[in-house]
Short mmCIF file of C-alpha atoms in Angstrom, two decimals:
data_model
loop_
_atom_site.label_atom_id
_atom_site.label_comp_id
_atom_site.label_asym_id
_atom_site.label_seq_id
_atom_site.Cartn_x
_atom_site.Cartn_y
_atom_site.Cartn_z
CA MET T 1 3.66 32.49 32.96
CA SER T 2 4.28 28.75 32.95
CA ALA T 3 2.07 25.69 32.35
CA ASP T 4 2.04 22.08 33.35
CA ILE T 5 2.60 19.21 30.91
CA ASN T 6 0.60 15.98 31.09
CA ILE T 7 1.43 13.04 28.90
CA GLN T 8 -0.80 9.94 29.04
CA GLY T 9 -0.39 6.65 27.29
CA VAL T 10 1.72 7.98 24.44
CA ASN T 11 2.83 5.54 21.77
CA LYS T 12 4.97 6.32 18.73
CA SER T 13 6.38 3.98 16.11
CA PHE T 14 8.51 4.47 13.05
CA GLY T 15 7.56 1.54 10.86
CA PHE T 16 8.01 -1.60 12.97
CA ASN T 17 10.21 0.22 15.48
CA LYS T 18 8.27 1.23 18.57
CA VAL T 19 10.04 4.30 19.87
CA LEU T 20 7.61 5.27 22.66
CA ASP T 21 5.64 2.63 24.52
CA SER T 22 2.73 3.81 26.72
CA VAL T 23 4.60 6.75 28.17
CA ASP T 24 3.00 8.59 31.12
CA LEU T 25 4.64 11.71 32.48
CA SER T 26 3.45 14.71 34.47
CA VAL T 27 5.56 17.91 34.73
CA PRO T 28 4.06 20.46 37.15
CA ALA T 29 4.05 24.10 36.13
CA GLY T 30 7.25 25.86 37.09
CA SER T 31 9.24 22.67 37.54
CA VAL T 32 12.24 21.21 35.72
CA CYS T 33 12.18 17.66 34.35
CA VAL T 34 15.47 16.20 33.09
CA ILE T 35 15.31 13.14 30.78
CA LEU T 36 18.35 10.81 30.75
CA GLY T 37 18.92 7.71 28.67
CA PRO T 38 21.09 6.11 26.02
CA SER T 39 20.85 6.97 22.35
CA GLY T 40 17.73 5.55 20.78
CA SER T 41 15.81 5.39 24.03
CA GLY T 42 13.04 7.71 22.82
CA LYS T 43 14.08 10.89 24.69
CA SER T 44 14.21 13.25 21.71
CA THR T 45 11.15 11.73 20.11
CA LEU T 46 9.16 12.32 23.28
CA LEU T 47 10.29 15.95 23.32
CA ARG T 48 9.30 16.38 19.64
CA CYS T 49 5.90 14.89 20.34
CA ILE T 50 5.19 17.49 23.01
CA ASN T 51 5.02 20.25 20.39
CA HIS T 52 3.66 17.91 17.67
CA LEU T 53 6.78 17.92 15.53
CA GLU T 54 6.11 14.19 15.60
CA ARG T 55 2.57 12.81 15.46
CA ILE T 56 1.72 10.36 18.20
CA ASP T 57 0.02 7.02 17.42
CA ALA T 58 -1.96 6.83 20.66
CA GLY T 59 -2.41 8.70 23.94
CA THR T 60 -2.68 12.42 24.67
CA ILE T 61 -0.37 15.34 25.45
CA ARG T 62 -1.66 18.45 27.19
CA VAL T 63 0.17 21.68 27.88
CA GLY T 64 -1.91 23.58 30.40
CA ASP T 65 -5.54 23.09 29.36
CA GLU T 66 -4.72 22.51 25.68
CA LEU T 67 -4.75 19.13 23.99
CA ILE T 68 -1.71 19.38 21.70
CA GLY T 69 -2.19 18.57 18.03
CA TYR T 70 -5.72 17.27 18.27
CA ARG T 71 -9.33 18.03 19.15
CA GLN T 72 -11.38 15.49 21.01
CA GLU T 73 -14.95 14.50 20.17
CA GLY T 74 -16.22 11.86 22.51
CA ASN T 75 -13.55 9.14 22.57
CA ARG T 76 -12.11 10.09 19.18
CA LEU T 77 -9.22 12.42 18.35
CA PHE T 78 -8.94 14.45 15.19
CA GLU T 79 -5.72 16.12 14.16
CA LEU T 80 -5.88 19.90 14.10
CA GLN T 81 -5.30 21.99 11.03
CA GLU T 82 -1.71 23.08 10.58
CA TYR T 83 -2.38 26.73 11.40
CA LYS T 84 -3.96 25.75 14.70
CA ILE T 85 -0.96 23.50 15.53
CA ALA T 86 1.34 26.42 14.65
CA ARG T 87 -0.60 28.59 17.10
CA GLN T 88 -0.17 25.99 19.84
CA ARG T 89 3.57 25.86 19.18
CA THR T 90 3.89 29.55 19.98
CA SER T 91 3.44 28.62 23.67
CA ILE T 92 6.06 25.82 23.51
CA GLY T 93 9.63 27.00 23.11
CA MET T 94 12.19 24.52 21.82
CA VAL T 95 15.97 24.60 21.67
CA PHE T 96 17.71 21.97 19.58
CA GLN T 97 21.22 20.45 19.52
CA HIS T 98 22.10 22.64 16.57
CA PHE T 99 21.33 26.31 16.82
CA ASN T 100 19.28 26.66 13.61
CA LEU T 101 19.73 30.43 13.49
CA PHE T 102 18.95 32.07 10.16
CA PRO T 103 22.41 32.94 8.79
CA HIS T 104 21.16 35.83 6.63
CA TRP T 105 19.66 37.65 9.61
CA THR T 106 21.43 39.44 12.45
CA VAL T 107 21.04 38.24 16.02
CA LEU T 108 18.34 40.84 16.65
CA GLN T 109 16.44 39.88 13.48
CA ASN T 110 16.52 36.25 14.53
CA LEU T 111 14.71 37.23 17.74
CA ILE T 112 12.09 39.62 16.46
CA GLU T 113 10.88 37.92 13.23
CA ALA T 114 8.56 35.28 14.70
CA PRO T 115 6.81 37.45 17.31
CA ILE T 116 6.09 40.06 14.64
CA ARG T 117 5.07 37.71 11.87
CA VAL T 118 3.38 34.92 13.80
CA LYS T 119 1.99 36.70 16.89
CA ARG T 120 1.39 40.02 15.07
CA GLU T 121 2.99 41.98 17.89
CA SER T 122 4.17 45.52 17.38
CA LYS T 123 7.78 45.97 16.36
CA ALA T 124 8.46 48.40 19.20
CA VAL T 125 7.26 45.91 21.85
CA VAL T 126 9.17 43.04 20.33
CA MET T 127 12.38 45.07 19.93
CA GLU T 128 12.29 46.05 23.58
CA ARG T 129 11.79 42.42 24.61
CA ALA T 130 14.54 41.20 22.32
CA HIS T 131 17.12 43.59 23.74
CA ARG T 132 16.04 42.64 27.25
CA LEU T 133 16.47 38.93 26.44
CA LEU T 134 19.88 39.46 24.85
CA LYS T 135 20.98 41.20 28.01
CA ARG T 136 19.58 38.28 30.02
CA VAL T 137 21.69 35.77 28.09
CA GLY T 138 24.77 37.99 28.23
CA LEU T 139 24.79 39.10 24.62
CA ALA T 140 23.44 42.65 24.71
CA GLU T 141 26.39 43.94 22.70
CA ARG T 142 25.97 41.36 19.93
CA ALA T 143 22.50 42.40 18.69
CA ASN T 144 23.77 43.43 15.26
CA ALA T 145 26.22 40.57 14.81
CA TRP T 146 25.76 37.81 12.24
CA PRO T 147 25.46 34.21 13.50
CA ARG T 148 28.73 33.29 11.75
CA GLU T 149 30.52 35.83 13.90
CA LEU T 150 29.52 34.09 17.14
CA SER T 151 30.95 31.10 18.95
CA GLY T 152 28.83 27.96 19.31
CA GLY T 153 28.00 28.82 22.88
CA GLN T 154 26.91 32.33 21.91
CA GLN T 155 24.77 30.95 19.07
CA GLN T 156 23.03 28.58 21.45
CA ARG T 157 22.37 31.41 23.89
CA VAL T 158 20.82 33.38 21.01
CA ALA T 159 18.71 30.32 20.18
CA ILE T 160 17.43 30.25 23.78
CA ALA T 161 16.67 33.98 23.64
CA ARG T 162 14.83 33.49 20.34
CA ALA T 163 12.63 30.80 21.88
CA LEU T 164 11.91 33.04 24.87
CA ALA T 165 11.02 35.93 22.56
CA MET T 166 7.73 34.13 21.85
CA GLU T 167 6.91 34.24 25.57
CA PRO T 168 6.25 30.49 25.82
CA ASP T 169 4.58 28.73 28.69
CA VAL T 170 7.04 25.79 28.59
CA MET T 171 10.59 25.32 27.25
CA LEU T 172 11.96 22.10 25.73
CA PHE T 173 15.69 21.50 25.36
CA ASP T 174 17.00 18.66 23.21
CA GLU T 175 20.61 18.09 24.24
CA PRO T 176 21.40 21.80 23.95
CA THR T 177 25.09 21.43 24.79
CA SER T 178 25.96 18.25 22.84
CA ALA T 179 27.21 20.14 19.75
CA LEU T 180 29.42 22.52 21.77
CA ASP T 181 33.08 22.38 22.54
CA PRO T 182 33.55 21.49 26.24
CA GLU T 183 34.75 24.97 27.23
CA LEU T 184 31.50 26.54 25.87
CA VAL T 185 29.07 24.23 27.71
CA GLY T 186 29.15 26.17 30.96
CA GLU T 187 27.89 29.45 29.51
CA VAL T 188 24.80 27.78 28.07
CA LEU T 189 24.06 25.83 31.24
CA GLU T 190 24.29 29.04 33.23
CA VAL T 191 21.53 30.60 31.14
CA MET T 192 19.42 27.48 31.66
CA ARG T 193 20.03 27.61 35.42
CA SER T 194 18.78 31.19 35.47
CA LEU T 195 15.71 30.18 33.48
CA ALA T 196 14.98 27.33 35.86
CA LYS T 197 15.16 29.67 38.85
CA SER T 198 12.71 32.04 37.16
CA GLY T 199 9.96 29.43 37.40
CA MET T 200 9.74 28.39 33.74
CA THR T 201 8.43 24.86 33.10
CA MET T 202 11.35 23.01 31.46
CA VAL T 203 11.88 19.54 29.99
CA VAL T 204 15.55 18.93 29.27
CA VAL T 205 17.16 16.04 27.45
CA THR T 206 20.80 16.07 28.45
CA HIS T 207 23.84 14.05 29.54
CA GLU T 208 25.03 16.83 31.85
CA ILE T 209 24.58 14.95 35.12
CA GLY T 210 25.89 17.79 37.31
CA PHE T 211 23.36 20.17 35.79
CA ALA T 212 20.58 17.61 36.28
CA ARG T 213 21.50 17.16 39.91
CA GLU T 214 21.50 20.91 40.51
CA VAL T 215 18.27 22.03 38.84
CA ALA T 216 15.97 19.05 38.27
CA ASP T 217 12.85 18.64 40.33
CA GLN T 218 12.28 15.32 38.57
CA ILE T 219 14.65 13.02 36.67
CA ILE T 220 13.40 10.49 34.20
CA PHE T 221 15.50 7.60 32.91
CA MET T 222 14.30 6.17 29.60
CA ASP T 223 15.34 3.05 27.74
CA GLY T 224 13.69 1.17 24.93
CA GLY T 225 10.86 3.72 24.66
CA VAL T 226 9.68 3.34 28.26
CA ILE T 227 10.29 5.27 31.47
CA VAL T 228 12.39 2.83 33.46
CA GLU T 229 12.81 5.01 36.55
CA ALA T 230 11.64 8.39 37.77
CA GLY T 231 12.11 10.45 40.88
CA SER T 232 14.22 13.15 42.52
CA ALA T 233 17.90 13.59 41.71
CA GLU T 234 18.81 11.93 44.99
CA THR T 235 16.63 8.94 44.22
CA VAL T 236 17.54 8.34 40.58
CA LEU T 237 21.22 9.44 40.57
CA ASP T 238 22.34 8.36 44.02
CA ALA T 239 20.16 5.34 44.69
CA PRO T 240 18.83 3.94 41.42
CA ARG T 241 16.71 0.81 41.81
CA HIS T 242 16.78 -0.54 38.28
CA SER T 243 19.84 -2.38 36.98
CA ARG T 244 19.56 -0.61 33.62
CA THR T 245 19.69 2.79 35.30
CA LYS T 246 22.70 1.71 37.32
CA ALA T 247 24.50 0.48 34.19
CA PHE T 248 23.81 3.73 32.33
CA LEU T 249 24.92 5.96 35.20
CA SER T 250 28.17 3.98 35.57
CA THR T 251 29.10 5.14 32.10
CA VAL T 252 28.37 8.82 32.59
CA LEU T 253 29.20 9.58 36.25
#
């Protein structure tokens, strides 16, 4: 199952620094949106706002029918209690630059802990799903390994499997290959390609232009907290209209 994402009028500031400025974005269910932009453009902050890891100052974010982080009464928004936000996050998988695996747990334990503890699922059901997901990311034989015994690429594939173990409706990726050695990037991107083909709603912050061209239904270019340009890969990558987009692409293509 996948869900759409609708972002309307989102603003976010850190002190006097406005990081997101009236951002509007719609990601249809089952589609892949890739966000490009220089460092400090607001890409990662936008991603973190989608699952309420960052509070927004104005606007709304909806995943499917749910207003994320808030309840609405008339024209006013009230932040949800933390346990309700945690419940919402179970439907929003996120993979970070760094793998964030628990070092004192095996690969399998990293996958099964949250579904059992947070979603109260049976251990037998979760174990079956975890083994299936490890096979899907090419690590079936590493279920009992410790994170320190894995390469960076393998750890990131485990992190993807761990996010999928919660059976989310959408997946967010925050530069998932930026911390990897170049020779390990391909194995992670291959898992993400497979996930995109399966119909999962995905929002991906990345500098991997070839990957973006191959899988993105929509490419967003951000700079200075605003969406400068948006469209298909052919439109944004091959025929950008904005001078800022052209300048950025000239440095990465």
